[in-house]
Coordinates of C-alpha atoms and ligand atoms in Angstrom, one line a residue:
M2 CA 13.4 -39.1 -1.2
V3 CA 14.2 -37.0 1.9
N4 CA 13.2 -33.4 1.1
D5 CA 14.8 -30.1 2.1
A6 CA 11.9 -29.2 4.5
Y7 CA 12.7 -32.3 6.6
R8 CA 16.4 -31.5 6.6
R9 CA 15.7 -27.9 7.7
G10 CA 13.5 -29.2 10.5
R11 CA 10.2 -28.1 9.0
S12 CA 8.3 -31.3 8.2
A13 CA 7.7 -34.7 9.9
A14 CA 10.4 -37.3 9.9
P15 CA 10.3 -39.9 7.1
S16 CA 10.2 -43.6 8.0
H17 CA 13.2 -45.4 9.4
G18 CA 13.8 -47.4 6.2
T19 CA 13.7 -44.3 4.1
M20 CA 16.1 -42.6 6.4
Q21 CA 18.5 -45.5 6.3
R22 CA 18.5 -45.6 2.5
Y23 CA 18.9 -41.9 2.4
S24 CA 21.8 -41.9 4.9
I25 CA 23.7 -44.6 3.0
F26 CA 23.3 -43.0 -0.4
S27 CA 23.9 -39.5 0.9
L28 CA 27.0 -40.5 2.8
A29 CA 28.4 -42.2 -0.3
R30 CA 27.5 -39.4 -2.6
N31 CA 29.0 -36.7 -0.3
A32 CA 32.1 -38.7 0.4
L33 CA 32.8 -39.0 -3.4
T34 CA 32.1 -35.4 -4.1
G35 CA 34.1 -33.9 -1.2
H36 CA 31.0 -32.7 0.6
R37 CA 30.4 -30.0 -2.0
N38 CA 26.7 -30.9 -2.3
W39 CA 26.1 -31.3 1.4
Q40 CA 23.3 -29.0 2.4
A41 CA 24.2 -26.7 5.3
A42 CA 22.0 -27.1 8.3
W43 CA 21.8 -23.3 8.6
R44 CA 22.7 -20.4 6.4
S45 CA 25.7 -18.1 6.9
P46 CA 24.3 -14.7 6.0
E47 CA 26.1 -11.4 6.0
P48 CA 25.0 -9.3 9.0
R49 CA 22.2 -6.8 8.1
P50 CA 22.6 -3.2 9.3
A51 CA 19.7 -3.5 11.8
Y52 CA 17.7 -6.2 13.7
E53 CA 14.8 -6.1 16.1
V54 CA 16.7 -8.3 18.5
V55 CA 20.4 -9.1 18.6
I56 CA 21.6 -12.0 20.8
V57 CA 25.2 -11.9 21.8
G58 CA 26.6 -15.4 22.1
G59 CA 25.9 -18.5 20.0
G60 CA 25.9 -21.1 22.7
G61 CA 23.0 -23.3 23.6
H62 CA 21.2 -20.6 25.6
G63 CA 21.6 -17.9 23.0
L64 CA 20.4 -20.2 20.2
A65 CA 17.5 -21.5 22.3
T66 CA 16.5 -17.9 23.0
A67 CA 16.5 -17.1 19.3
Y68 CA 14.5 -20.3 18.5
Y69 CA 11.8 -19.5 21.0
L70 CA 11.7 -15.8 20.1
A71 CA 10.8 -16.9 16.5
K72 CA 8.7 -19.9 17.4
E73 CA 6.7 -18.7 20.4
H74 CA 6.7 -14.9 19.9
G75 CA 6.8 -14.6 16.1
I76 CA 9.9 -12.4 16.3
T77 CA 12.1 -13.5 13.4
N78 CA 14.1 -10.3 12.7
V79 CA 16.8 -11.6 15.0
A80 CA 20.6 -12.1 14.7
V81 CA 22.7 -14.4 16.9
L82 CA 26.3 -13.1 16.9
E83 CA 28.9 -15.6 17.9
K84 CA 32.6 -14.6 18.2
G85 CA 33.8 -18.1 17.3
W86 CA 31.8 -21.1 16.2
L87 CA 28.4 -22.3 17.5
G88 CA 28.8 -24.2 20.7
G89 CA 32.5 -23.5 21.0
G90 CA 32.1 -22.0 24.5
N91 CA 30.8 -24.0 27.4
T92 CA 28.0 -25.6 25.5
G93 CA 30.6 -27.7 23.6
R94 CA 32.9 -28.1 26.7
N95 CA 30.5 -29.3 29.3
T96 CA 30.0 -32.8 30.6
T97 CA 26.2 -32.8 29.8
V98 CA 24.7 -33.7 33.1
V99 CA 21.0 -33.0 33.1
R100 CA 19.0 -33.0 36.4
S101 CA 16.4 -30.8 38.2
N102 CA 17.1 -31.9 41.9
Y103 CA 17.7 -28.3 43.2
L104 CA 16.7 -27.2 46.7
Y105 CA 14.7 -23.9 46.5
D106 CA 11.2 -23.6 44.9
E107 CA 12.5 -20.9 42.4
S108 CA 15.3 -23.2 41.2
A109 CA 13.0 -26.3 41.2
A110 CA 10.7 -24.4 38.9
I111 CA 13.3 -23.3 36.3
Y112 CA 15.3 -26.6 36.2
E113 CA 12.1 -28.7 36.1
H114 CA 10.7 -26.5 33.4
S115 CA 13.8 -27.3 31.5
M116 CA 13.7 -31.0 32.3
K117 CA 10.2 -31.2 30.8
L118 CA 11.4 -29.5 27.7
W119 CA 14.3 -31.9 27.5
E120 CA 11.9 -34.8 27.6
G121 CA 10.3 -33.6 24.3
L122 CA 13.3 -31.8 22.7
A123 CA 14.3 -34.3 20.0
Q124 CA 10.7 -34.2 18.7
E125 CA 10.4 -30.4 19.1
L126 CA 13.5 -29.8 17.1
N127 CA 13.2 -32.9 14.9
Y128 CA 16.9 -33.5 15.8
N129 CA 18.4 -36.3 17.8
V130 CA 19.8 -34.6 20.9
M131 CA 20.6 -38.0 22.4
F132 CA 18.8 -37.2 25.7
S133 CA 19.4 -40.3 27.9
Q134 CA 17.6 -40.4 31.2
R135 CA 20.0 -42.9 32.7
G136 CA 19.7 -41.5 36.3
V137 CA 21.9 -39.2 38.3
L138 CA 23.3 -40.6 41.6
M139 CA 24.6 -38.2 44.2
L140 CA 26.8 -39.9 46.8
A141 CA 26.8 -39.3 50.5
H142 CA 29.9 -39.9 52.6
G143 CA 28.7 -39.3 56.2
S144 CA 25.9 -37.8 58.2
H145 CA 26.3 -34.2 56.9
D146 CA 26.0 -35.3 53.3
E147 CA 23.1 -37.5 54.2
Q148 CA 21.2 -34.6 55.8
V149 CA 21.9 -32.3 52.9
L150 CA 20.8 -34.8 50.2
K151 CA 17.7 -35.9 52.2
R152 CA 16.7 -32.3 52.5
H153 CA 16.9 -32.0 48.8
I154 CA 14.9 -35.2 48.3
H155 CA 12.1 -33.9 50.5
A156 CA 12.1 -30.4 48.9
D157 CA 12.1 -31.9 45.4
R158 CA 9.2 -34.2 46.1
L159 CA 7.2 -31.3 47.5
N160 CA 7.8 -29.7 44.1
G161 CA 6.7 -32.8 42.2
I162 CA 10.3 -33.7 41.2
D163 CA 11.5 -37.3 41.4
N164 CA 14.4 -37.9 43.9
E165 CA 14.8 -40.9 46.2
W166 CA 17.2 -42.2 48.8
L167 CA 19.3 -45.3 48.3
T168 CA 21.3 -47.4 50.8
P169 CA 24.9 -48.2 49.8
A170 CA 23.8 -51.6 48.6
Q171 CA 21.0 -50.2 46.5
A172 CA 23.4 -47.6 45.1
K173 CA 25.8 -50.4 44.1
A174 CA 23.0 -52.4 42.5
F175 CA 22.2 -49.3 40.4
C176 CA 25.8 -48.5 39.6
P177 CA 27.8 -51.8 39.8
P178 CA 31.4 -50.3 39.4
L179 CA 30.8 -48.3 42.7
N180 CA 33.1 -49.3 45.6
I181 CA 31.0 -49.4 48.8
G182 CA 33.7 -50.9 50.9
K183 CA 34.2 -49.7 54.5
E184 CA 37.9 -49.3 54.0
L185 CA 37.5 -46.1 51.8
R186 CA 38.8 -42.9 53.2
Y187 CA 35.3 -41.5 52.5
P188 CA 33.0 -44.5 52.5
V189 CA 29.7 -44.3 50.7
T190 CA 26.9 -44.1 53.2
G191 CA 24.0 -43.7 50.8
A192 CA 22.9 -41.8 47.7
A193 CA 20.2 -39.6 46.3
L194 CA 19.0 -40.8 42.9
Q195 CA 17.1 -38.7 40.3
R196 CA 16.0 -41.4 37.8
R197 CA 14.9 -38.8 35.2
G198 CA 18.3 -37.2 35.3
G199 CA 20.9 -38.1 32.7
T200 CA 22.9 -36.8 29.8
A201 CA 22.4 -35.3 26.3
R202 CA 24.7 -34.7 23.3
H203 CA 25.9 -31.1 23.8
D204 CA 26.8 -30.2 20.2
A205 CA 23.5 -31.6 19.0
V206 CA 21.6 -29.3 21.3
A207 CA 23.3 -26.2 19.8
W208 CA 23.0 -27.5 16.2
G209 CA 19.3 -28.5 16.7
Y210 CA 18.3 -25.1 18.0
A211 CA 20.5 -23.4 15.4
R212 CA 18.8 -25.3 12.6
G213 CA 15.3 -24.6 14.0
A214 CA 16.0 -20.9 14.5
D215 CA 17.5 -20.5 11.0
A216 CA 14.5 -22.3 9.4
R217 CA 12.3 -19.6 11.0
G218 CA 14.4 -16.8 9.6
V219 CA 16.9 -16.0 12.4
D220 CA 20.4 -15.0 11.1
I221 CA 23.1 -16.9 12.8
I222 CA 26.4 -15.1 12.3
Q223 CA 29.6 -16.9 13.4
N224 CA 33.1 -15.3 13.6
C225 CA 31.4 -12.0 14.6
A226 CA 32.6 -10.7 18.0
V227 CA 30.8 -8.0 19.8
T228 CA 33.4 -5.3 20.7
G229 CA 31.1 -2.6 22.0
V230 CA 27.5 -1.9 23.1
R231 CA 26.2 1.4 21.9
R232 CA 23.7 3.4 24.2
D233 CA 21.7 6.5 23.7
G234 CA 21.3 7.7 27.2
D235 CA 19.6 4.9 29.2
R236 CA 18.6 2.9 26.1
V237 CA 20.6 0.4 24.1
V238 CA 20.7 1.1 20.3
G239 CA 23.1 -1.4 18.8
V240 CA 26.4 -3.3 19.0
E241 CA 29.8 -2.7 17.5
T242 CA 31.2 -5.9 16.0
T243 CA 34.3 -7.1 14.2
R244 CA 32.0 -7.0 11.1
G245 CA 30.7 -3.5 11.6
Y246 CA 28.0 -1.7 13.5
I247 CA 24.6 -3.4 13.9
A248 CA 21.6 -1.4 15.2
A249 CA 19.3 -3.3 17.5
G250 CA 15.9 -2.5 19.1
K251 CA 16.8 -5.0 21.9
V252 CA 20.0 -6.8 22.8
G253 CA 20.2 -10.0 24.8
V254 CA 23.6 -10.9 26.3
V255 CA 24.1 -14.6 26.6
A256 CA 27.9 -14.8 26.7
A257 CA 28.5 -17.2 29.7
G258 CA 32.2 -16.9 30.8
H259 CA 32.5 -13.5 29.1
T260 CA 29.3 -11.9 30.5
S261 CA 31.2 -9.3 32.6
V262 CA 33.3 -8.3 29.6
V263 CA 30.3 -7.7 27.4
M264 CA 28.2 -6.0 30.0
A265 CA 31.1 -3.7 30.9
M266 CA 30.8 -2.5 27.2
A267 CA 27.4 -1.2 28.2
G268 CA 28.8 0.4 31.4
L269 CA 27.4 -2.3 33.8
R270 CA 29.4 -4.1 36.4
M271 CA 28.2 -7.6 37.1
P272 CA 28.2 -9.6 40.4
I273 CA 30.2 -12.4 38.7
E274 CA 33.5 -14.2 38.9
S275 CA 34.7 -16.0 35.9
V276 CA 36.8 -19.2 36.7
P277 CA 38.0 -22.2 34.8
L278 CA 36.2 -25.5 35.1
Q279 CA 37.8 -28.5 33.6
A280 CA 36.9 -32.0 32.5
L281 CA 38.6 -35.1 31.1
V282 CA 37.8 -38.1 29.1
S283 CA 39.4 -41.6 29.1
E284 CA 40.2 -43.9 26.2
P285 CA 37.0 -45.5 25.0
V286 CA 35.8 -48.8 26.6
K287 CA 32.8 -51.0 26.1
P288 CA 29.6 -50.0 28.0
V289 CA 30.5 -50.3 31.7
F290 CA 29.0 -47.3 33.5
P291 CA 25.2 -47.2 33.4
C292 CA 24.4 -43.8 35.0
V293 CA 25.9 -40.5 36.2
A294 CA 27.5 -40.6 39.6
M295 CA 28.7 -37.5 41.5
S296 CA 30.4 -37.1 44.8
N297 CA 30.2 -33.5 46.0
A298 CA 32.3 -34.2 49.1
I299 CA 35.3 -35.5 47.2
H300 CA 34.9 -33.4 44.0
A301 CA 34.4 -35.9 41.3
Y302 CA 31.8 -37.1 38.9
I303 CA 31.7 -39.6 36.1
S304 CA 29.5 -40.9 33.3
Q305 CA 30.2 -42.8 30.0
S306 CA 29.6 -41.3 26.6
D307 CA 28.0 -43.2 23.8
K308 CA 31.5 -43.4 22.2
G309 CA 32.7 -45.3 25.3
E310 CA 34.8 -42.6 26.8
L311 CA 34.5 -42.1 30.6
V312 CA 33.6 -38.5 31.0
I313 CA 35.1 -37.2 34.3
G314 CA 34.8 -33.8 35.8
A315 CA 36.3 -31.8 38.6
G316 CA 35.8 -28.7 40.7
T317 CA 36.6 -25.2 39.6
D318 CA 40.0 -23.6 39.7
Q319 CA 39.8 -21.1 42.5
Y320 CA 41.1 -18.1 40.6
V321 CA 39.7 -15.7 38.0
S322 CA 40.9 -16.6 34.5
Y323 CA 40.0 -16.6 30.8
G324 CA 42.5 -19.3 29.9
Q325 CA 40.4 -22.4 28.9
R326 CA 42.8 -24.9 30.5
G327 CA 42.5 -25.7 34.2
S328 CA 45.2 -26.7 36.7
F329 CA 46.9 -30.1 36.9
H330 CA 46.5 -30.5 40.6
I331 CA 42.6 -30.2 40.3
A332 CA 42.6 -33.0 37.7
E333 CA 45.0 -35.1 39.8
H334 CA 42.8 -34.7 42.9
T335 CA 39.7 -35.7 40.9
L336 CA 41.3 -38.8 39.4
E337 CA 42.4 -39.9 42.8
A338 CA 38.8 -39.7 44.0
I339 CA 37.5 -41.5 40.9
V340 CA 39.9 -44.4 41.3
E341 CA 39.1 -44.8 45.0
L342 CA 35.3 -44.8 44.3
F343 CA 35.6 -46.9 41.1
P344 CA 38.8 -49.0 41.4
I345 CA 38.1 -50.9 38.1
F346 CA 39.2 -47.8 36.3
S347 CA 42.6 -47.5 37.9
R348 CA 44.5 -48.6 34.8
L349 CA 42.5 -46.6 32.2
R350 CA 44.5 -44.0 30.3
M351 CA 43.1 -40.4 30.0
L352 CA 42.7 -39.2 26.4
R353 CA 41.9 -35.5 26.6
Q354 CA 41.5 -32.7 29.1
W355 CA 40.1 -29.1 28.6
A356 CA 38.3 -26.4 30.5
G357 CA 35.7 -23.7 30.0
I358 CA 35.2 -20.4 31.7
V359 CA 32.1 -20.4 33.9
D360 CA 30.5 -17.3 35.3
C361 CA 29.6 -17.7 39.0
T362 CA 27.3 -15.5 41.0
P363 CA 27.5 -15.2 44.8
D364 CA 24.5 -17.4 45.3
R365 CA 25.3 -19.9 42.5
S366 CA 22.0 -19.1 40.8
P367 CA 21.6 -17.5 37.4
I368 CA 20.5 -14.0 36.4
L369 CA 17.8 -13.9 33.7
A370 CA 16.6 -10.4 33.7
R371 CA 16.1 -6.9 32.3
T372 CA 18.9 -4.5 33.2
P373 CA 19.0 -0.8 34.2
V374 CA 19.7 -0.1 30.5
R375 CA 16.4 -0.2 28.6
G376 CA 16.3 -2.8 25.8
L377 CA 19.3 -4.6 27.3
Y378 CA 18.7 -8.1 28.8
V379 CA 21.1 -10.5 30.4
N380 CA 21.1 -14.3 30.8
C381 CA 24.1 -15.5 32.8
G382 CA 25.5 -16.8 36.0
W383 CA 24.7 -20.4 35.3
G384 CA 28.2 -21.2 36.6
T385 CA 29.0 -24.8 36.5
G386 CA 25.5 -26.0 35.8
G387 CA 23.7 -24.3 33.0
F388 CA 23.8 -27.0 30.3
K389 CA 20.8 -28.7 31.9
A390 CA 18.9 -25.4 31.8
T391 CA 19.4 -24.7 28.1
P392 CA 15.8 -25.3 26.9
G393 CA 14.1 -23.8 29.9
S394 CA 16.4 -20.8 30.0
G395 CA 16.0 -20.0 26.3
H396 CA 12.2 -20.4 26.6
V397 CA 11.8 -18.0 29.5
F398 CA 14.5 -15.5 28.3
A399 CA 12.7 -15.2 25.0
H400 CA 9.5 -14.4 26.8
T401 CA 11.4 -11.7 28.9
I402 CA 12.8 -10.1 25.7
A403 CA 9.7 -10.3 23.7
R404 CA 7.4 -8.9 26.4
D405 CA 9.9 -6.7 28.2
E406 CA 8.9 -8.4 31.4
P407 CA 10.0 -11.7 33.1
H408 CA 8.2 -15.0 32.7
P409 CA 6.9 -16.0 36.2
I410 CA 9.6 -18.7 36.2
N411 CA 12.5 -16.4 35.9
A412 CA 11.0 -13.5 37.8
P413 CA 13.1 -14.3 41.0
F414 CA 16.4 -14.4 39.1
T415 CA 17.0 -10.7 39.0
L416 CA 20.1 -8.6 39.2
E417 CA 18.6 -6.6 42.1
R418 CA 18.7 -9.6 44.4
F419 CA 22.3 -9.0 45.1
R420 CA 21.4 -5.5 46.4
T421 CA 18.2 -6.5 48.3
G422 CA 19.7 -9.7 49.7
R423 CA 16.9 -11.9 48.4
L424 CA 19.3 -14.6 47.3
I425 CA 18.6 -18.1 46.0
D426 CA 21.5 -20.0 47.6
E427 CA 22.0 -23.2 45.6
A428 CA 25.7 -23.8 46.5
A429 CA 24.9 -27.3 47.7
A430 CA 22.7 -28.2 44.7
A431 CA 25.3 -26.8 42.3
A432 CA 27.2 -29.9 43.2
V433 CA 30.7 -31.1 42.6
A434 CA 31.8 -28.4 40.3
H435 CA 31.6 -25.6 42.8
Ligands
LIG501 P1 28.4 -20.8 26.0 O1 28.0 -22.1 25.4 O2 29.6 -20.5 26.6 O3 27.9 -19.6 25.0 C1 28.3 -18.3 25.1 C2 28.9 -17.9 23.8 O4 29.1 -16.5 23.8 C3 30.2 -18.6 23.5 O5 30.1 -19.4 22.4 C4 31.2 -17.4 23.3 O6 32.1 -17.6 22.2 C5 30.2 -16.3 23.0 N1 30.7 -14.9 23.2 C6 31.4 -14.5 24.3 N2 31.8 -13.2 24.2 C7 31.3 -12.8 23.0 C8 31.4 -11.6 22.2 N3 32.0 -10.5 22.7 N4 30.8 -11.5 21.0 C9 30.1 -12.6 20.5 N5 30.1 -13.8 21.1 C10 30.7 -13.9 22.4 N6 26.3 -27.7 33.1 C11 25.4 -28.7 33.3 O7 24.2 -28.4 33.5 N7 25.9 -30.0 33.4 C12 27.2 -30.3 33.3 O8 27.5 -31.5 33.3 C13 28.1 -29.3 33.1 N8 29.4 -29.6 33.0 C14 30.3 -28.6 32.7 C15 31.6 -29.0 32.6 C16 32.6 -28.1 32.2 C17 34.0 -28.5 32.0 C18 32.2 -26.7 31.9 C19 33.2 -25.7 31.5 C20 30.9 -26.3 32.1 C21 29.9 -27.3 32.6 N9 28.6 -27.0 32.7 C22 27.6 -28.0 33.0 C23 28.1 -25.6 32.6 C24 27.5 -25.3 31.2 O9 28.5 -25.7 30.2 C25 27.2 -23.8 31.0 O10 26.5 -23.3 32.1 C26 26.3 -23.7 29.8 O11 26.8 -24.4 28.7 C27 26.3 -22.2 29.4 O12 25.7 -22.1 28.1 P2 25.7 -20.8 27.3 O13 25.0 -21.0 26.1 O14 25.2 -19.7 28.3 O15 27.2 -20.5 27.2
LIG502 O1 25.4 -29.2 37.3 O2 25.1 -31.3 37.3 C1 25.8 -30.3 37.2 C2 27.2 -30.5 36.8 C3 27.8 -31.7 36.7 C4 29.1 -31.4 36.3 C5 29.2 -30.1 36.2 N1 28.0 -29.5 36.5

């Protein structure tokens, strides 16, 4: 019999056979009873009048922050306030590429910290996040791309991060659908490969962290939008919400595309532009695409989900917007590039298209920091590439909130750098989507 402690993520997993029997009986029982007895993975409590810490935003980063606050710092008097549903923002809209092949030491440290957490995340959360290290291939189309990618390879290796150079023939051997013909408008001249890179299941990451945080006493409150941030002088004291005022000793804003909106409620102007980033999936086909392939130069990337759909992504729309759509011409341009690089997909039909709003900083690096308002912390600016950082970001942001000082890994990712000029320019590593 599978017990509640296991389902709530508190005890070790039962054997495979036990699990299978449980799943079959549980599915049948719940199908016949209209899911009435299906135990929720987390509670839906009413908001309390006050918390030690309030996290604004129930995406992966907010939930991971709450999880590590409880687990690593013993702070369980925490609420995560989400205006919609968990993971309904960029966490559930992204294309799930995970890699740590960034250029600068500061970035290498934070993305590799995250990669290491990914490598144990299913065990940590006792939840299958379907992390698949199938390799991320970044294509070069000429000497400029080659120099940029090789510079990344050398820098990564100095930081102990795997990254290697492949010839066009080696790239094709790794990714057979790739067209390495010379007739292409932008022929493939080589590729950088991070073998430990790959994909994960985005919803599962949110759900796994939510279940783990809830099991440690965190209140996860959906359909609760923050509409105001209350200050007493230079100190934050609480938040106004659609479900009433909630007092808070500390507030962490983890609202991705809406960071500027929420921070403006506290009287702070952020160095951020919010733009749509879109993605598409094809009709499902049998396993045909073994890795993630990205071409920064021609703005396209592709992988295949476990359902069989080809997951295809594009660059950002170049205008500020909060409409989660994305323009047709961007999708059209991306599909032209995909069909040229992978001609076997030319007759596949596209099934769905959507967008998320991503918050981009001038140097394409995140901000994880204290703010000039005491007790108010911000985690944002991940732009088009924050899914991969979810575990690491939550881990170091929890440290920052709990101790009121940054973890050494996020110390460089301050707000002040946009005033002092000490930028961490990752425009090239940010890849296709920028
Ligand atoms: P979100 O998941 O957006 O969470 C923020 C939450 O805050 C939302 O749920 C929102 O509803 C909530 N919120 C906002 N305002 C309020 C309020 N006033 N009150 C309460 N709640 C509020 N990254 C990668 O690493 N790899 C990829 O392959 C990749 N692909 C992408 C593809 C697309 C199409 C998009 C849009 C993004 C992609 N990204 C990718 C970026 C990645 O999705 C984000 O950086 C990351 O998911 C951000 O996580 P988050 O938890 O900060 O944000
Ligand atoms: O950051 O690797 C990335 C990415 C891929 C697609 C969107 N972002």
